[in-house]
Amino acid sequence: MTIVIGLTGSIGMGKTTTARLLKEAGAAIFDADACVHNLYAEGGEAVAGIAQLFPEAVQNNTVNRQKLSQVVLKNPDAIKEIEALVHPLVAIKRQAFLDKTKAENTKYAVFDVPLLLENGGDEAVDIVLVVTAPESIQKQRVLARPGMTVEKFQALRNRQMPENEKKARADYVIYTDKGEDDARRQIQIILEDIEKNAVK
């Protein structure tokens, strides 16, 4: 039996590291962000649709993510149009991943999705894992990223569910402010608990 885990967390909370640690623990990972990158890359299935909606964001048959995020900053409604185009394409890829993991009898299939709860994706998973850290650490991590500004950080945060609500809706919460070894230990305890409950 494959247990489907939804992994989510606001920007800068340590989700990427947690996904890597889950992979180390034997889970198969579907990375929604990486999937979108592929859809936006040259020849990707989303390029033609984005070119129709926002031609200024497409160059050399590739979606320029920086230009697209500038479009979204200027026009908040643009995000809905982008999501209406991209989400169904991601859903097809995610289903193919899930079919493969089930066919291979993989124990854990993880959907690594930044807006899992915001977009109702928690209904498609058995377990919700939320990754978190104190706000000061989140801000420090995010502003250290290349090309990140306070304005862009705020815009991203505004699209995400408040932290307390996110944690309240989680089956398990992973705290990432005490380093990788501590996060690894938490994951081990959580997976043991999930397995124990699945056997019942």
PDB file of N, CA, C and O in Angstrom, residues 66-93:
ATOM      1  N   GLN A  66      11.041  35.349 -14.222  1.00  0.00           N
ATOM      2  CA  GLN A  66      11.216  36.672 -13.611  1.00  0.00           C
ATOM      3  C   GLN A  66      10.239  37.673 -14.219  1.00  0.00           C
ATOM      4  O   GLN A  66       9.581  38.438 -13.510  1.00  0.00           O
ATOM      5  N   LYS A  67      10.131  37.622 -15.555  1.00  0.00           N
ATOM      6  CA  LYS A  67       9.193  38.527 -16.245  1.00  0.00           C
ATOM      7  C   LYS A  67       7.747  38.189 -15.865  1.00  0.00           C
ATOM      8  O   LYS A  67       6.913  39.069 -15.707  1.00  0.00           O
ATOM      9  N   LEU A  68       7.471  36.885 -15.708  1.00  0.00           N
ATOM     10  CA  LEU A  68       6.118  36.469 -15.337  1.00  0.00           C
ATOM     11  C   LEU A  68       5.782  36.953 -13.923  1.00  0.00           C
ATOM     12  O   LEU A  68       4.669  37.399 -13.669  1.00  0.00           O
ATOM     13  N   SER A  69       6.751  36.900 -13.013  1.00  0.00           N
ATOM     14  CA  SER A  69       6.468  37.367 -11.652  1.00  0.00           C
ATOM     15  C   SER A  69       6.280  38.884 -11.625  1.00  0.00           C
ATOM     16  O   SER A  69       5.510  39.414 -10.823  1.00  0.00           O
ATOM     17  N   GLN A  70       6.927  39.609 -12.565  1.00  0.00           N
ATOM     18  CA  GLN A  70       6.700  41.063 -12.671  1.00  0.00           C
ATOM     19  C   GLN A  70       5.271  41.347 -13.150  1.00  0.00           C
ATOM     20  O   GLN A  70       4.612  42.273 -12.676  1.00  0.00           O
ATOM     21  N   VAL A  71       4.791  40.512 -14.075  1.00  0.00           N
ATOM     22  CA  VAL A  71       3.409  40.635 -14.561  1.00  0.00           C
ATOM     23  C   VAL A  71       2.438  40.466 -13.387  1.00  0.00           C
ATOM     24  O   VAL A  71       1.493  41.244 -13.212  1.00  0.00           O
ATOM     25  N   VAL A  72       2.704  39.451 -12.551  1.00  0.00           N
ATOM     26  CA  VAL A  72       1.820  39.139 -11.416  1.00  0.00           C
ATOM     27  C   VAL A  72       1.849  40.263 -10.377  1.00  0.00           C
ATOM     28  O   VAL A  72       0.814  40.608  -9.795  1.00  0.00           O
ATOM     29  N   LEU A  73       3.045  40.841 -10.145  1.00  0.00           N
ATOM     30  CA  LEU A  73       3.146  41.948  -9.181  1.00  0.00           C
ATOM     31  C   LEU A  73       2.309  43.142  -9.625  1.00  0.00           C
ATOM     32  O   LEU A  73       1.679  43.802  -8.808  1.00  0.00           O
ATOM     33  N   LYS A  74       2.301  43.396 -10.953  1.00  0.00           N
ATOM     34  CA  LYS A  74       1.544  44.546 -11.483  1.00  0.00           C
ATOM     35  C   LYS A  74       0.048  44.248 -11.581  1.00  0.00           C
ATOM     36  O   LYS A  74      -0.786  45.136 -11.496  1.00  0.00           O
ATOM     37  N   ASN A  75      -0.263  42.964 -11.816  1.00  0.00           N
ATOM     38  CA  ASN A  75      -1.663  42.578 -12.057  1.00  0.00           C
ATOM     39  C   ASN A  75      -2.011  41.329 -11.238  1.00  0.00           C
ATOM     40  O   ASN A  75      -1.820  40.204 -11.701  1.00  0.00           O
ATOM     41  N   PRO A  76      -2.526  41.524 -10.019  1.00  0.00           N
ATOM     42  CA  PRO A  76      -2.805  40.382  -9.130  1.00  0.00           C
ATOM     43  C   PRO A  76      -3.780  39.353  -9.723  1.00  0.00           C
ATOM     44  O   PRO A  76      -3.730  38.185  -9.372  1.00  0.00           O
ATOM     45  N   ASP A  77      -4.632  39.783 -10.660  1.00  0.00           N
ATOM     46  CA  ASP A  77      -5.586  38.837 -11.272  1.00  0.00           C
ATOM     47  C   ASP A  77      -4.888  37.865 -12.222  1.00  0.00           C
ATOM     48  O   ASP A  77      -5.432  36.807 -12.558  1.00  0.00           O
ATOM     49  N   ALA A  78      -3.680  38.220 -12.651  1.00  0.00           N
ATOM     50  CA  ALA A  78      -2.945  37.368 -13.596  1.00  0.00           C
ATOM     51  C   ALA A  78      -2.692  35.984 -13.014  1.00  0.00           C
ATOM     52  O   ALA A  78      -2.692  34.987 -13.741  1.00  0.00           O
ATOM     53  N   ILE A  79      -2.515  35.930 -11.702  1.00  0.00           N
ATOM     54  CA  ILE A  79      -2.202  34.644 -11.054  1.00  0.00           C
ATOM     55  C   ILE A  79      -3.313  33.623 -11.286  1.00  0.00           C
ATOM     56  O   ILE A  79      -3.044  32.445 -11.510  1.00  0.00           O
ATOM     57  N   LYS A  80      -4.561  34.099 -11.290  1.00  0.00           N
ATOM     58  CA  LYS A  80      -5.708  33.188 -11.503  1.00  0.00           C
ATOM     59  C   LYS A  80      -5.671  32.610 -12.920  1.00  0.00           C
ATOM     60  O   LYS A  80      -5.953  31.430 -13.120  1.00  0.00           O
ATOM     61  N   GLU A  81      -5.321  33.449 -13.874  1.00  0.00           N
ATOM     62  CA  GLU A  81      -5.248  32.989 -15.274  1.00  0.00           C
ATOM     63  C   GLU A  81      -4.114  31.973 -15.445  1.00  0.00           C
ATOM     64  O   GLU A  81      -4.267  30.966 -16.129  1.00  0.00           O
ATOM     65  N   ILE A  82      -2.979  32.261 -14.792  1.00  0.00           N
ATOM     66  CA  ILE A  82      -1.826  31.350 -14.884  1.00  0.00           C
ATOM     67  C   ILE A  82      -2.183  30.006 -14.244  1.00  0.00           C
ATOM     68  O   ILE A  82      -1.917  28.945 -14.815  1.00  0.00           O
ATOM     69  N   GLU A  83      -2.803  30.073 -13.055  1.00  0.00           N
ATOM     70  CA  GLU A  83      -3.162  28.835 -12.349  1.00  0.00           C
ATOM     71  C   GLU A  83      -4.170  28.009 -13.145  1.00  0.00           C
ATOM     72  O   GLU A  83      -4.079  26.781 -13.183  1.00  0.00           O
ATOM     73  N   ALA A  84      -5.134  28.680 -13.778  1.00  0.00           N
ATOM     74  CA  ALA A  84      -6.145  27.960 -14.578  1.00  0.00           C
ATOM     75  C   ALA A  84      -5.490  27.201 -15.727  1.00  0.00           C
ATOM     76  O   ALA A  84      -5.960  26.139 -16.141  1.00  0.00           O
ATOM     77  N   LEU A  85      -4.391  27.735 -16.223  1.00  0.00           N
ATOM     78  CA  LEU A  85      -3.667  27.079 -17.312  1.00  0.00           C
ATOM     79  C   LEU A  85      -2.738  25.974 -16.787  1.00  0.00           C
ATOM     80  O   LEU A  85      -2.710  24.867 -17.317  1.00  0.00           O
ATOM     81  N   VAL A  86      -1.995  26.292 -15.719  1.00  0.00           N
ATOM     82  CA  VAL A  86      -0.911  25.407 -15.263  1.00  0.00           C
ATOM     83  C   VAL A  86      -1.396  24.258 -14.379  1.00  0.00           C
ATOM     84  O   VAL A  86      -0.912  23.131 -14.500  1.00  0.00           O
ATOM     85  N   HIS A  87      -2.364  24.529 -13.499  1.00  0.00           N
ATOM     86  CA  HIS A  87      -2.789  23.487 -12.543  1.00  0.00           C
ATOM     87  C   HIS A  87      -3.252  22.184 -13.206  1.00  0.00           C
ATOM     88  O   HIS A  87      -2.855  21.100 -12.767  1.00  0.00           O
ATOM     89  N   PRO A  88      -4.077  22.253 -14.264  1.00  0.00           N
ATOM     90  CA  PRO A  88      -4.484  20.982 -14.902  1.00  0.00           C
ATOM     91  C   PRO A  88      -3.301  20.208 -15.486  1.00  0.00           C
ATOM     92  O   PRO A  88      -3.290  18.975 -15.456  1.00  0.00           O
ATOM     93  N   LEU A  89      -2.291  20.930 -16.006  1.00  0.00           N
ATOM     94  CA  LEU A  89      -1.104  20.270 -16.574  1.00  0.00           C
ATOM     95  C   LEU A  89      -0.303  19.584 -15.461  1.00  0.00           C
ATOM     96  O   LEU A  89       0.178  18.460 -15.629  1.00  0.00           O
ATOM     97  N   VAL A  90      -0.181  20.265 -14.316  1.00  0.00           N
ATOM     98  CA  VAL A  90       0.531  19.682 -13.162  1.00  0.00           C
ATOM     99  C   VAL A  90      -0.230  18.450 -12.661  1.00  0.00           C
ATOM    100  O   VAL A  90       0.378  17.431 -12.328  1.00  0.00           O
ATOM    101  N   ALA A  91      -1.558  18.539 -12.633  1.00  0.00           N
ATOM    102  CA  ALA A  91      -2.387  17.423 -12.140  1.00  0.00           C
ATOM    103  C   ALA A  91      -2.167  16.153 -12.968  1.00  0.00           C
ATOM    104  O   ALA A  91      -2.113  15.048 -12.424  1.00  0.00           O
ATOM    105  N   ILE A  92      -2.010  16.303 -14.279  1.00  0.00           N
ATOM    106  CA  ILE A  92      -1.764  15.145 -15.158  1.00  0.00           C
ATOM    107  C   ILE A  92      -0.427  14.495 -14.803  1.00  0.00           C
ATOM    108  O   ILE A  92      -0.322  13.270 -14.675  1.00  0.00           O
ATOM    109  N   LYS A  93       0.605  15.329 -14.620  1.00  0.00           N
ATOM    110  CA  LYS A  93       1.945  14.818 -14.275  1.00  0.00           C
ATOM    111  C   LYS A  93       1.924  14.140 -12.896  1.00  0.00           C
ATOM    112  O   LYS A  93       2.562  13.115 -12.677  1.00  0.00           O
TER     113      LYS A  93
END
